[in-house]
XYZ file of C-alpha atoms in Angstrom:
689
model
C -10.792 5.787 7.410
C -9.499 2.235 7.758
C -8.828 2.284 11.506
C -11.053 5.000 13.022
C -11.254 5.439 16.794
C -14.694 7.062 16.491
C -17.449 7.017 13.872
C -20.431 9.293 13.262
C -23.370 7.837 11.329
C -25.306 10.593 9.586
C -28.921 9.536 9.050
C -28.690 6.607 11.485
C -31.821 4.514 12.025
C -32.888 1.946 14.639
C -34.354 -0.228 11.853
C -31.710 -2.808 10.957
C -33.626 -3.718 7.808
C -32.939 -0.277 6.376
C -29.731 0.746 4.669
C -29.090 3.499 7.231
C -29.757 1.187 10.185
C -27.374 -1.600 9.253
C -23.927 -0.020 9.935
C -24.695 0.830 13.565
C -26.117 -2.650 14.130
C -23.080 -4.354 12.587
C -20.567 -2.193 14.459
C -22.160 -2.949 17.829
C -22.715 -6.630 17.071
C -19.091 -7.176 16.069
C -17.656 -5.413 19.108
C -16.224 -2.255 17.565
C -14.257 -0.694 20.441
C -14.401 2.928 19.302
C -16.999 5.589 19.987
C -20.220 5.692 17.965
C -22.226 8.849 17.305
C -25.601 8.345 15.586
C -26.900 11.567 14.011
C -30.580 11.962 13.121
C -33.003 14.663 14.335
C -35.819 12.079 14.388
C -34.387 10.219 17.397
C -32.959 11.077 20.812
C -31.388 7.670 21.252
C -30.882 4.504 19.207
C -30.491 1.225 21.021
C -29.238 2.968 24.154
C -26.849 5.325 22.343
C -27.399 9.083 22.389
C -28.561 10.198 18.952
C -27.584 13.755 18.057
C -29.791 16.104 16.032
C -26.964 17.385 13.827
C -23.219 17.251 13.307
C -22.620 20.486 15.192
C -24.048 18.879 18.353
C -21.498 16.070 18.453
C -19.439 16.139 21.671
C -16.163 15.564 19.814
C -14.733 15.352 16.319
C -15.245 11.842 14.888
C -12.356 10.213 13.022
C -14.730 9.105 10.289
C -18.333 9.573 9.261
C -20.802 7.440 7.362
C -23.234 9.530 5.327
C -26.419 7.499 4.899
C -28.831 10.163 3.670
C -30.342 11.014 0.289
C -28.373 12.712 -2.444
C -30.179 15.996 -1.712
C -28.892 16.035 1.875
C -25.417 14.587 1.323
C -23.637 17.791 0.291
C -24.788 19.662 3.397
C -23.683 16.722 5.526
C -20.221 16.901 3.953
C -20.028 20.632 4.664
C -21.087 20.167 8.288
C -18.576 17.388 8.864
C -15.809 19.440 7.298
C -16.643 22.387 9.530
C -16.557 20.045 12.523
C -13.080 18.879 11.504
C -13.877 15.302 10.509
C -11.110 14.174 8.121
C -13.014 11.616 6.027
C -16.528 10.445 5.193
C -17.932 7.376 3.462
C -20.912 8.323 1.316
C -23.611 5.707 0.734
C -25.813 8.139 -1.224
C -26.420 7.353 -4.899
C -27.708 9.356 -7.870
C -24.381 10.754 -9.034
C -22.126 10.089 -12.039
C -23.356 6.505 -12.268
C -26.681 7.807 -13.663
C -25.314 10.204 -16.289
C -24.528 13.880 -16.863
C -27.023 15.293 -14.375
C -25.712 13.045 -11.629
C -22.127 13.907 -12.584
C -22.916 17.576 -11.964
C -24.162 16.708 -8.465
C -20.975 14.736 -7.893
C -18.788 17.707 -8.861
C -20.788 19.842 -6.434
C -20.254 17.248 -3.696
C -16.514 17.073 -4.347
C -16.180 20.866 -4.476
C -17.889 21.083 -1.085
C -15.541 18.459 0.332
C -12.437 20.265 -0.940
C -13.696 23.628 0.288
C -14.311 22.244 3.775
C -11.155 20.132 4.027
C -12.671 16.666 4.165
C -11.923 13.601 2.043
C -14.761 11.436 0.755
C -14.984 7.782 -0.218
C -17.774 7.345 -2.728
C -20.444 8.393 -3.413
C -22.568 5.392 -4.461
C -20.597 3.354 -1.968
C -21.577 0.524 0.380
C -18.742 1.118 2.830
C -15.847 -0.833 4.236
C -14.916 -3.604 6.644
C -11.749 -3.817 8.708
C -12.224 -7.224 10.302
C -9.171 -6.843 12.537
C -10.615 -3.873 14.449
C -14.273 -4.844 13.892
C -14.935 -1.771 11.761
C -18.033 -3.089 9.972
C -18.913 0.279 8.438
C -21.203 -0.998 5.705
C -24.707 -1.986 4.725
C -23.417 -4.874 2.575
C -25.150 -8.239 2.845
C -21.688 -9.738 3.300
C -21.812 -8.365 6.857
C -25.006 -10.282 7.687
C -22.548 -12.819 9.089
C -19.686 -11.474 11.221
C -16.600 -11.039 8.996
C -13.619 -13.333 9.571
C -10.237 -11.613 9.606
C -7.536 -13.033 7.379
C -4.393 -12.089 5.438
C -6.231 -10.925 2.301
C -7.337 -7.381 1.448
C -9.995 -6.916 -1.220
C -11.032 -3.584 -2.730
C -13.786 -3.256 -5.312
C -15.187 -0.496 -7.472
C -18.485 -2.375 -7.604
C -20.473 -2.709 -4.409
C -22.855 -5.499 -5.356
C -20.320 -7.573 -7.289
C -17.727 -6.940 -4.602
C -20.191 -8.248 -2.026
C -20.705 -11.377 -4.119
C -16.957 -11.960 -4.410
C -16.503 -11.457 -0.674
C -19.279 -13.929 0.105
C -17.698 -16.449 -2.260
C -14.367 -15.916 -0.499
C -15.970 -16.684 2.858
C -17.549 -19.863 1.480
C -14.047 -20.985 0.472
C -12.550 -20.238 3.874
C -10.653 -17.139 2.729
C -10.492 -14.540 5.491
C -10.707 -10.924 4.329
C -8.894 -8.590 6.677
C -10.250 -5.687 4.641
C -13.156 -5.362 2.233
C -13.508 -1.846 0.831
C -15.879 -0.520 -1.805
C -14.843 2.794 -3.381
C -17.975 3.463 -5.446
C -17.680 6.367 -7.862
C -14.243 7.400 -6.542
C -14.923 11.121 -6.670
C -11.994 11.592 -4.293
C -10.492 8.519 -2.605
C -9.710 5.800 -5.138
C -9.271 2.064 -4.965
C -5.548 2.611 -5.511
C -5.407 5.050 -2.561
C -7.016 2.427 -0.331
C -4.661 -0.388 -1.323
C -1.607 1.883 -1.031
C -2.538 2.383 2.620
C -3.417 -1.257 3.298
C -0.144 -2.458 1.750
C 1.676 -1.221 4.866
C -0.428 -3.396 7.200
C 1.756 -6.307 8.331
C -1.327 -8.460 8.905
C -2.036 -8.454 5.161
C -0.021 -10.663 2.800
C -2.162 -10.546 -0.375
C -3.756 -7.535 -2.102
C -6.670 -8.044 -4.495
C -9.042 -5.819 -6.429
C -11.968 -5.724 -8.819
C -11.530 -2.840 -11.278
C -13.862 -1.496 -13.947
C -11.827 1.516 -15.015
C -9.149 4.012 -14.041
C -8.599 7.724 -14.417
C -4.843 7.694 -13.837
C -3.073 4.443 -14.587
C 0.209 5.815 -13.298
C -1.208 5.597 -9.777
C -1.764 1.883 -10.354
C 1.871 1.546 -11.433
C 2.931 3.225 -8.177
C 0.766 0.732 -6.258
C 2.284 -2.187 -8.167
C 5.772 -0.962 -7.292
C 4.864 -0.622 -3.621
C 3.257 -4.069 -3.543
C 6.378 -5.576 -5.088
C 8.606 -3.684 -2.644
C 6.736 -5.031 0.402
C 6.522 -8.485 -1.255
C 2.750 -8.661 -1.323
C 1.260 -10.007 -4.566
C -1.329 -7.757 -6.194
C -4.134 -9.635 -7.964
C -6.570 -7.707 -10.139
C -9.741 -8.681 -11.936
C -10.184 -6.023 -14.623
C -13.320 -6.076 -16.753
C -14.045 -4.176 -19.957
C -11.851 -6.468 -22.053
C -14.086 -6.023 -25.090
C -15.997 -3.049 -26.488
C -19.378 -3.833 -24.927
C -17.862 -4.460 -21.516
C -15.784 -1.287 -21.725
C -18.901 0.773 -22.490
C -20.752 -0.800 -19.578
C -17.832 -0.202 -17.216
C -17.545 3.440 -18.255
C -21.243 4.053 -17.687
C -21.090 2.302 -14.298
C -18.136 4.108 -12.733
C -17.391 7.080 -14.961
C -13.845 5.723 -15.388
C -12.103 4.689 -18.587
C -11.746 0.982 -19.218
C -9.016 1.730 -21.757
C -7.606 -0.494 -24.475
C -7.339 -3.880 -22.815
C -4.140 -4.966 -24.540
C -2.395 -1.906 -23.094
C -3.786 -2.548 -19.625
C -2.719 -6.184 -19.794
C 0.788 -5.284 -20.917
C 1.293 -2.749 -18.137
C 0.097 -5.234 -15.503
C 2.589 -7.836 -16.746
C 5.351 -5.214 -16.896
C 4.930 -4.359 -13.223
C 4.310 -7.803 -11.772
C 0.558 -7.552 -11.240
C -1.279 -10.863 -11.585
C -4.458 -10.539 -13.632
C -7.416 -12.795 -12.913
C -10.005 -13.600 -15.586
C -12.971 -13.610 -13.212
C -13.942 -13.910 -9.554
C -13.305 -17.680 -9.371
C -9.842 -17.298 -10.849
C -9.080 -14.402 -8.508
C -10.052 -16.393 -5.423
C -8.041 -19.404 -6.618
C -5.026 -17.102 -6.891
C -5.743 -15.472 -3.543
C -5.938 -18.898 -1.920
C -2.687 -20.036 -3.524
C -0.770 -16.887 -2.589
C -2.037 -16.881 0.985
C -1.068 -20.552 1.513
C 2.001 -21.200 -0.646
C 5.581 -19.956 -0.847
C 6.630 -18.406 -4.149
C 8.318 -20.898 -6.525
C 11.808 -20.256 -7.868
C 10.934 -21.359 -11.402
C 8.352 -22.700 -13.839
C 8.849 -26.437 -13.350
C 5.713 -28.197 -12.085
C 5.056 -31.842 -11.223
C 1.655 -33.524 -11.265
C 1.014 -36.319 -8.784
C -2.209 -38.134 -9.479
C -4.215 -41.315 -9.210
C -5.633 -40.699 -12.709
C -3.658 -40.785 -15.925
C -6.339 -38.747 -17.681
C -6.233 -35.946 -15.121
C -2.461 -35.876 -15.394
C -2.585 -35.404 -19.162
C -5.183 -32.640 -18.839
C -3.043 -30.780 -16.308
C 0.112 -31.207 -18.377
C -1.652 -29.798 -21.446
C -2.887 -26.784 -19.509
C 0.536 -26.203 -17.983
C 2.213 -25.996 -21.379
C -0.517 -23.672 -22.656
C 0.355 -21.331 -19.782
C 4.091 -21.473 -20.406
C 4.928 -23.767 -17.499
C 7.554 -26.490 -17.784
C 6.561 -30.114 -17.127
C 10.038 -31.579 -16.646
C 10.850 -35.252 -16.575
C 12.211 -36.006 -13.087
C 15.941 -36.622 -12.933
C 17.215 -40.198 -12.997
C 17.979 -39.913 -9.287
C 14.452 -38.679 -8.531
C 12.856 -41.416 -10.628
C 14.941 -44.056 -8.884
C 13.700 -42.845 -5.504
C 10.104 -42.715 -6.758
C 10.298 -46.274 -8.052
C 11.209 -47.402 -4.562
C 7.826 -46.199 -3.227
C 5.439 -46.265 -6.212
C 3.913 -49.630 -7.272
C 5.378 -51.131 -10.437
C 2.134 -50.477 -12.308
C 2.382 -46.747 -11.499
C 4.554 -44.149 -13.228
C 7.589 -42.210 -12.037
C 7.530 -39.906 -15.053
C 5.738 -36.566 -14.978
C 2.726 -36.746 -14.496
C 3.513 -39.120 -11.632
C 0.868 -41.815 -11.146
C 0.917 -43.134 -7.571
C -2.182 -45.338 -8.189
C -4.845 -45.937 -5.568
C -2.456 -48.181 -3.638
C -1.525 -45.264 -1.379
C -4.765 -45.806 0.542
C -3.263 -49.003 1.905
C 0.156 -47.421 2.341
C -0.079 -43.624 2.900
C 3.688 -43.216 2.552
C 3.348 -43.836 -1.185
C 1.629 -40.471 -1.599
C 3.455 -38.446 1.044
C 6.919 -39.681 0.009
C 6.149 -39.194 -3.695
C 5.310 -35.539 -3.070
C 8.408 -34.975 -0.940
C 10.740 -36.769 -3.363
C 9.349 -34.861 -6.350
C 9.789 -31.498 -4.670
C 13.425 -32.326 -3.891
C 14.164 -32.451 -7.633
C 15.996 -29.199 -8.588
C 13.988 -28.950 -11.829
C 10.634 -29.160 -10.050
C 9.574 -25.924 -8.377
C 5.977 -26.761 -7.443
C 3.457 -29.559 -7.663
C -0.251 -30.319 -7.835
C -1.728 -33.401 -6.189
C -4.927 -34.581 -7.907
C -7.597 -36.660 -6.130
C -11.275 -37.418 -6.499
C -13.961 -38.295 -3.938
C -12.141 -40.427 -1.298
C -14.827 -39.633 1.274
C -13.982 -42.716 3.287
C -10.329 -41.721 3.541
C -10.626 -37.992 4.239
C -8.878 -38.037 7.621
C -5.981 -40.054 6.217
C -5.512 -37.595 3.358
C -5.675 -34.596 5.674
C -2.893 -36.150 7.755
C -0.795 -36.809 4.632
C -1.092 -33.260 3.317
C -0.489 -31.711 6.716
C 2.691 -33.765 7.037
C 3.851 -32.630 3.585
C 3.043 -28.989 4.397
C 5.281 -29.206 7.461
C 8.090 -30.954 5.566
C 8.601 -29.012 2.319
C 9.332 -25.388 1.438
C 8.034 -25.464 -2.122
C 4.441 -24.719 -3.126
C 1.968 -27.525 -3.619
C -1.748 -27.369 -4.338
C -4.276 -30.095 -3.643
C -6.801 -30.505 -6.452
C -9.502 -32.576 -4.782
C -12.621 -33.184 -6.851
C -15.739 -33.382 -4.650
C -13.802 -33.265 -1.405
C -15.875 -33.734 1.772
C -16.616 -30.473 3.592
C -14.920 -31.607 6.783
C -11.680 -32.268 4.897
C -11.877 -28.882 3.183
C -12.179 -27.104 6.502
C -9.276 -29.012 8.047
C -6.965 -28.415 5.085
C -7.791 -24.720 4.985
C -7.179 -24.443 8.724
C -3.782 -26.058 8.148
C -2.928 -23.433 5.510
C -3.103 -25.825 2.572
C -4.379 -24.531 -0.759
C -7.171 -26.718 -2.075
C -8.943 -26.160 -5.402
C -11.813 -28.278 -6.668
C -11.243 -28.186 -10.438
C -8.407 -29.600 -12.517
C -7.462 -26.777 -14.893
C -8.139 -24.131 -12.247
C -5.474 -25.672 -10.039
C -2.951 -25.361 -12.881
C -3.989 -21.751 -13.452
C -3.294 -21.036 -9.778
C 0.177 -22.605 -9.898
C 0.857 -20.578 -13.058
C -0.035 -17.412 -11.153
C 2.501 -18.262 -8.465
C 5.173 -18.918 -11.097
C 4.326 -15.714 -12.971
C 4.717 -13.698 -9.796
C 8.000 -15.430 -8.993
C 9.378 -14.472 -12.408
C 8.019 -10.923 -12.053
C 9.695 -10.540 -8.685
C 13.053 -11.423 -10.241
C 12.377 -8.983 -13.085
C 11.480 -6.138 -10.736
C 14.373 -6.772 -8.352
C 16.642 -4.512 -10.416
C 14.214 -1.581 -10.212
C 14.952 -0.026 -6.829
C 13.050 3.252 -7.220
C 9.397 3.860 -7.956
C 8.515 4.765 -11.566
C 8.351 8.516 -12.022
C 5.006 10.241 -12.295
C 4.081 11.159 -15.856
C 1.424 13.673 -16.818
C -1.557 12.124 -18.609
C -2.299 14.280 -21.648
C -5.603 14.788 -23.439
C -5.309 12.543 -26.494
C -8.644 13.463 -28.040
C -7.260 16.424 -30.012
C -6.045 15.477 -33.527
C -2.306 15.869 -33.919
C -0.006 17.312 -36.571
C 2.551 15.314 -38.568
C 6.192 16.114 -37.846
C 8.349 16.493 -41.002
C 10.331 13.352 -41.775
C 13.762 14.928 -41.419
C 12.839 16.750 -38.207
C 11.575 13.477 -36.804
C 14.734 11.693 -37.976
C 16.989 14.173 -36.205
C 14.958 13.830 -32.996
C 15.061 10.038 -33.099
C 18.741 9.744 -33.948
C 19.616 12.128 -31.111
C 18.036 9.579 -28.733
C 20.024 6.667 -30.130
C 17.383 5.164 -32.419
C 19.076 3.847 -35.606
C 17.472 4.879 -38.905
C 18.214 4.120 -42.544
C 20.210 7.017 -44.117
C 17.646 9.573 -45.316
C 17.802 13.035 -46.937
C 15.241 15.564 -48.209
C 15.131 16.659 -51.860
C 12.870 19.544 -52.858
C 13.055 19.050 -56.651
C 13.558 16.158 -59.107
C 17.018 17.487 -59.944
C 17.977 17.614 -56.266
C 16.599 14.102 -55.836
C 19.003 12.915 -58.520
C 22.100 14.274 -56.787
C 20.880 13.197 -53.346
C 20.473 9.603 -54.515
C 24.004 9.630 -55.901
C 25.218 10.925 -52.549
C 23.458 8.190 -50.542
C 24.253 5.277 -52.822
C 21.921 2.755 -54.437
C 19.425 1.205 -54.233
C 17.169 3.946 -52.872
C 13.537 4.555 -52.032
C 11.705 7.774 -52.897
C 8.793 8.932 -50.699
C 6.552 11.969 -50.785
C 7.134 14.474 -47.973
C 3.967 16.244 -46.838
C 2.406 16.814 -43.401
C -0.980 16.456 -45.094
C -0.331 13.002 -46.584
C 0.208 10.489 -43.799
C -0.579 7.354 -45.793
C 1.968 7.765 -48.553
C 1.391 4.483 -50.368
C -2.306 5.259 -50.891
C -1.315 8.535 -52.535
C 1.090 6.824 -54.923
C 3.864 8.489 -52.980
C 6.302 5.602 -52.473
C 8.665 3.901 -54.948
C 11.270 1.350 -53.932
C 14.408 -0.252 -55.329
C 15.603 2.515 -57.670
C 19.133 1.903 -58.938
C 20.114 4.905 -61.081
C 19.849 8.691 -61.175
C 17.607 8.895 -64.261
C 14.987 6.670 -62.656
C 15.139 8.679 -59.428
C 14.516 11.957 -61.265
C 11.641 10.509 -63.321
C 10.011 8.808 -60.341
C 10.256 11.988 -58.273
C 8.331 13.879 -60.954
C 5.674 11.146 -60.979
C 5.356 11.079 -57.185
C 4.979 14.859 -56.935
C 2.254 14.798 -59.588
C 0.446 11.889 -57.920
C 0.508 13.648 -54.564
C -1.011 16.826 -55.989
C -3.737 14.787 -57.645
C -4.399 12.875 -54.406
C -4.673 16.023 -52.274
C -4.595 19.276 -54.253
C -4.455 21.377 -51.080
C -1.592 19.438 -49.501
C 1.556 21.284 -48.521
C 4.382 19.405 -50.254
C 8.011 19.861 -49.199
C 9.464 17.552 -51.829
C 10.546 13.919 -51.453
C 12.767 12.027 -49.059
C 15.458 9.825 -50.530
C 16.439 6.836 -48.445
C 19.141 4.269 -48.978
C 17.400 0.907 -48.803
C 18.347 -1.470 -46.026
C 18.963 -5.134 -46.621
C 15.703 -7.059 -45.952
C 15.649 -8.924 -42.645
C 13.175 -9.923 -39.944
C 10.506 -7.216 -39.823
C 9.263 -5.680 -36.599
C 7.200 -2.679 -35.628
C 7.861 -0.343 -32.744
C 5.581 2.431 -31.619
C 4.768 5.068 -29.055
C 1.446 6.586 -28.155
C -0.086 8.635 -25.363
C -2.583 6.374 -23.668
C -5.446 8.229 -21.927
C -4.937 6.115 -18.782
C -1.234 5.230 -18.622
C 0.352 8.114 -20.523
C 3.269 7.209 -22.817
C 3.219 3.515 -23.735
C 5.600 1.580 -25.955
C 4.462 -1.127 -28.380
C 6.585 -3.790 -30.063
C 5.518 -6.527 -32.442
C 6.553 -8.662 -35.363
C 5.794 -7.196 -38.769
C 3.645 -8.367 -41.632
C 0.810 -10.785 -40.877
C 1.759 -10.947 -37.201
C 0.775 -7.350 -36.528
C -1.850 -6.894 -39.255
C -3.889 -10.074 -38.759
C -2.809 -11.680 -35.495
C -2.234 -8.397 -33.624
C 0.832 -10.009 -32.093
C 2.113 -7.038 -30.094
C 3.186 -6.292 -26.533
C 2.767 -3.024 -24.625
C 4.538 -1.450 -21.660
C 4.388 1.961 -20.018
C 7.435 4.228 -20.227
C 9.983 4.077 -18.731
C 10.874 0.581 -19.917
C 13.930 -1.114 -18.408
C 16.066 -3.600 -20.382
C 14.639 -6.628 -18.487
C 11.114 -5.338 -19.146
C 11.910 -4.860 -22.841
C 13.246 -8.416 -23.006
C 10.054 -9.651 -21.341
C 7.964 -7.786 -23.936
C 9.746 -9.660 -26.725
C 9.274 -12.990 -24.958
C 5.511 -12.388 -24.715
C 5.106 -12.222 -28.507
C 3.409 -15.272 -30.023
C 6.055 -15.347 -32.732
C 8.966 -14.815 -30.344
C 10.709 -17.912 -31.720
C 11.239 -16.052 -35.012
C 13.625 -13.715 -33.211
C 15.880 -16.698 -32.536
C 16.031 -17.595 -36.223
C 13.514 -19.457 -38.363
C 13.258 -20.727 -41.948
C 16.880 -19.995 -42.701
C 16.813 -16.419 -41.429
C 19.507 -15.295 -38.994
C 18.631 -14.701 -35.378
C 17.834 -11.170 -34.316
C 20.313 -9.202 -32.243
C 18.051 -9.030 -29.188
C 20.448 -6.796 -27.292
C 20.229 -4.157 -30.030
C 16.449 -4.506 -30.197
C 16.113 -4.166 -26.413
C 18.296 -1.062 -26.542
C 16.069 0.405 -29.255
C 12.935 -0.216 -27.166
C 14.503 1.434 -24.123
C 15.742 4.391 -26.169
C 12.249 4.908 -27.562
C 10.950 4.798 -24.005
C 13.416 7.540 -23.052
C 12.347 9.495 -26.129
C 8.717 9.296 -24.985
C 9.588 10.791 -21.606
C 11.839 13.478 -23.080
C 9.397 14.586 -25.791
C 6.018 14.950 -24.121
C 4.825 16.948 -27.116
C 4.811 13.802 -29.287
C 1.424 12.072 -29.252
C 2.180 9.162 -31.607
C 5.127 7.534 -33.303
C 5.320 4.509 -35.588
C 8.592 2.884 -36.620
C 7.333 0.477 -39.268
C 9.029 -1.530 -40.506
C 12.167 -2.134 -38.514
C 14.647 -4.543 -40.084
C 16.482 -6.733 -37.581
C 19.213 -9.317 -38.096
C 22.150 -10.681 -36.138
C 24.146 -7.489 -36.702
C 21.622 -4.972 -35.443
C 18.356 -3.131 -36.052
C 17.351 -0.215 -38.238
C 14.069 1.628 -38.807
C 13.318 2.246 -42.477
C 10.076 4.198 -42.137
C 8.619 6.371 -39.412
C 5.626 8.587 -38.789
C 5.603 11.044 -35.911
C 2.540 12.989 -34.743
C 2.854 16.034 -32.514
C 0.124 17.002 -30.060
C -1.812 19.812 -31.745
C -1.806 21.845 -28.518
C 1.976 22.162 -28.767
């Protein structure tokens, strides 16, 4: 599909103003070297090419077909192409799942026909693809009104119109797209399939995508692993972050937007860089296609404006970047070239004096990037129209002299300078905070690459289960045995069926103890009056057990009650929560967060898809807003992070070993410098099991 040697165009037209006339026009205009077979019974030839009445009349089997006919005719076209032996077809036709249930039925019919006749389809509701290297302009997109310019960036989009807009914006910024592919409704071939194939193309160094939803997030994880393996950054703009956007995305593509916090966590886990919007994505694409990857988070700001320097430094710290003070040796060298009324600190103010002496700017950049604590830099300028050629020479010299990334933030740069800098492979961004965001993306990828270096094999495929069926609570002691067998530490807990048995069980465990109702029909025990804490003698345990059993029967008269669980109370410590659930897109995902207000009000949690490696678990903890609490705060001891990481990884292994478990909450977990222990848990089994 991406590099066809011959293309049939079903429904071809000589009218280049019509959707079905544009692909043939573009392919011939751009010099596509393969064979072209227009198919339309209305014409005997189109622009000097033989036009065939039907697919059966074609003189040979085309590598690819473009289906540019109405929805009513598309299925028969797919059948005919399959019978001819064509391996793949792009389907422009619309009126399928994007319009609702009736259209979805037509789409299933289309896909069934494709499978039956052995042909893959890209679409429907698709505007095609461009391979600018081989001049495969197989599209009706307005982006192709100008001949595409090949470059090291591949861009795939689920949205045709928005994808066209992003591609046009890329061209206006001098970003060459080697590939632009729209996958439409993805009845068969998906955006992930396309990028998996493109990732092997040595001419491509950056992969990018616009995504509205996914059916199988595990395929995206496989793509992320491949992209990391071939050292090509994967940049994704994913919409549907909030409820309204998720609904709109689902109705547009028929895919699930999913819970955004899960999606975001999985992207971070696997080294995918997420862009907020199209501008941010193209800033990142520009940076990755021009700059080497930094070895760390230290960034220097070189500017002629103190105010711009402060703004950039603020943004850098918001994004977790370091703004280190240059070493004494570096500052001494800077002072030799910067005027006395400038600044050798960070931000570094070179003043406007460099216009009289260009070495002030060029040497300041080079000296700064020699500092071992500085991994990248941003050079900030404004206007300078009368000095554009001088600045281009300075930045070109720096580009050829350093091996660390630097970005030029040039406010209102003249167009001629922009073109020259882009031609020289220099990343230039025209807004202050956006330039910092781009550097942060480079640093994030650099850290992710180190994190993923230890993972040599691709993550295993995991079946995505239907999570819409209500589950069944697993008895506390059964759940405890399952968890402990996987190395998850729990507070000592035993079941007592009667008040008298509760008395002896408490004596056996040792005080103080907690008493909790045990019933698969009462999940929220506190609401039912089914939890009492801090009991210190046998008489109280027996009395409280009687009260809890009575309260539970009053709360839910039909509940099946097994008795109570007696648990030796753990010493209070830093509270965390740990959980597992079956995500409809990514399958088993692990959640960790700080307890109390952090999880209830601030929703301070991090997600990752199982399996979770120890470095990934450590990264999850570092992403928490309250991560500093784990290192000790307000007189509390630091948390044994090694034990907590081990617990996260063991829960991840549990998730893969017990596919019948739909949900699990370990809440709270007490953690101190000695270790971690879960003191309450709720496990839900998939009802279908």
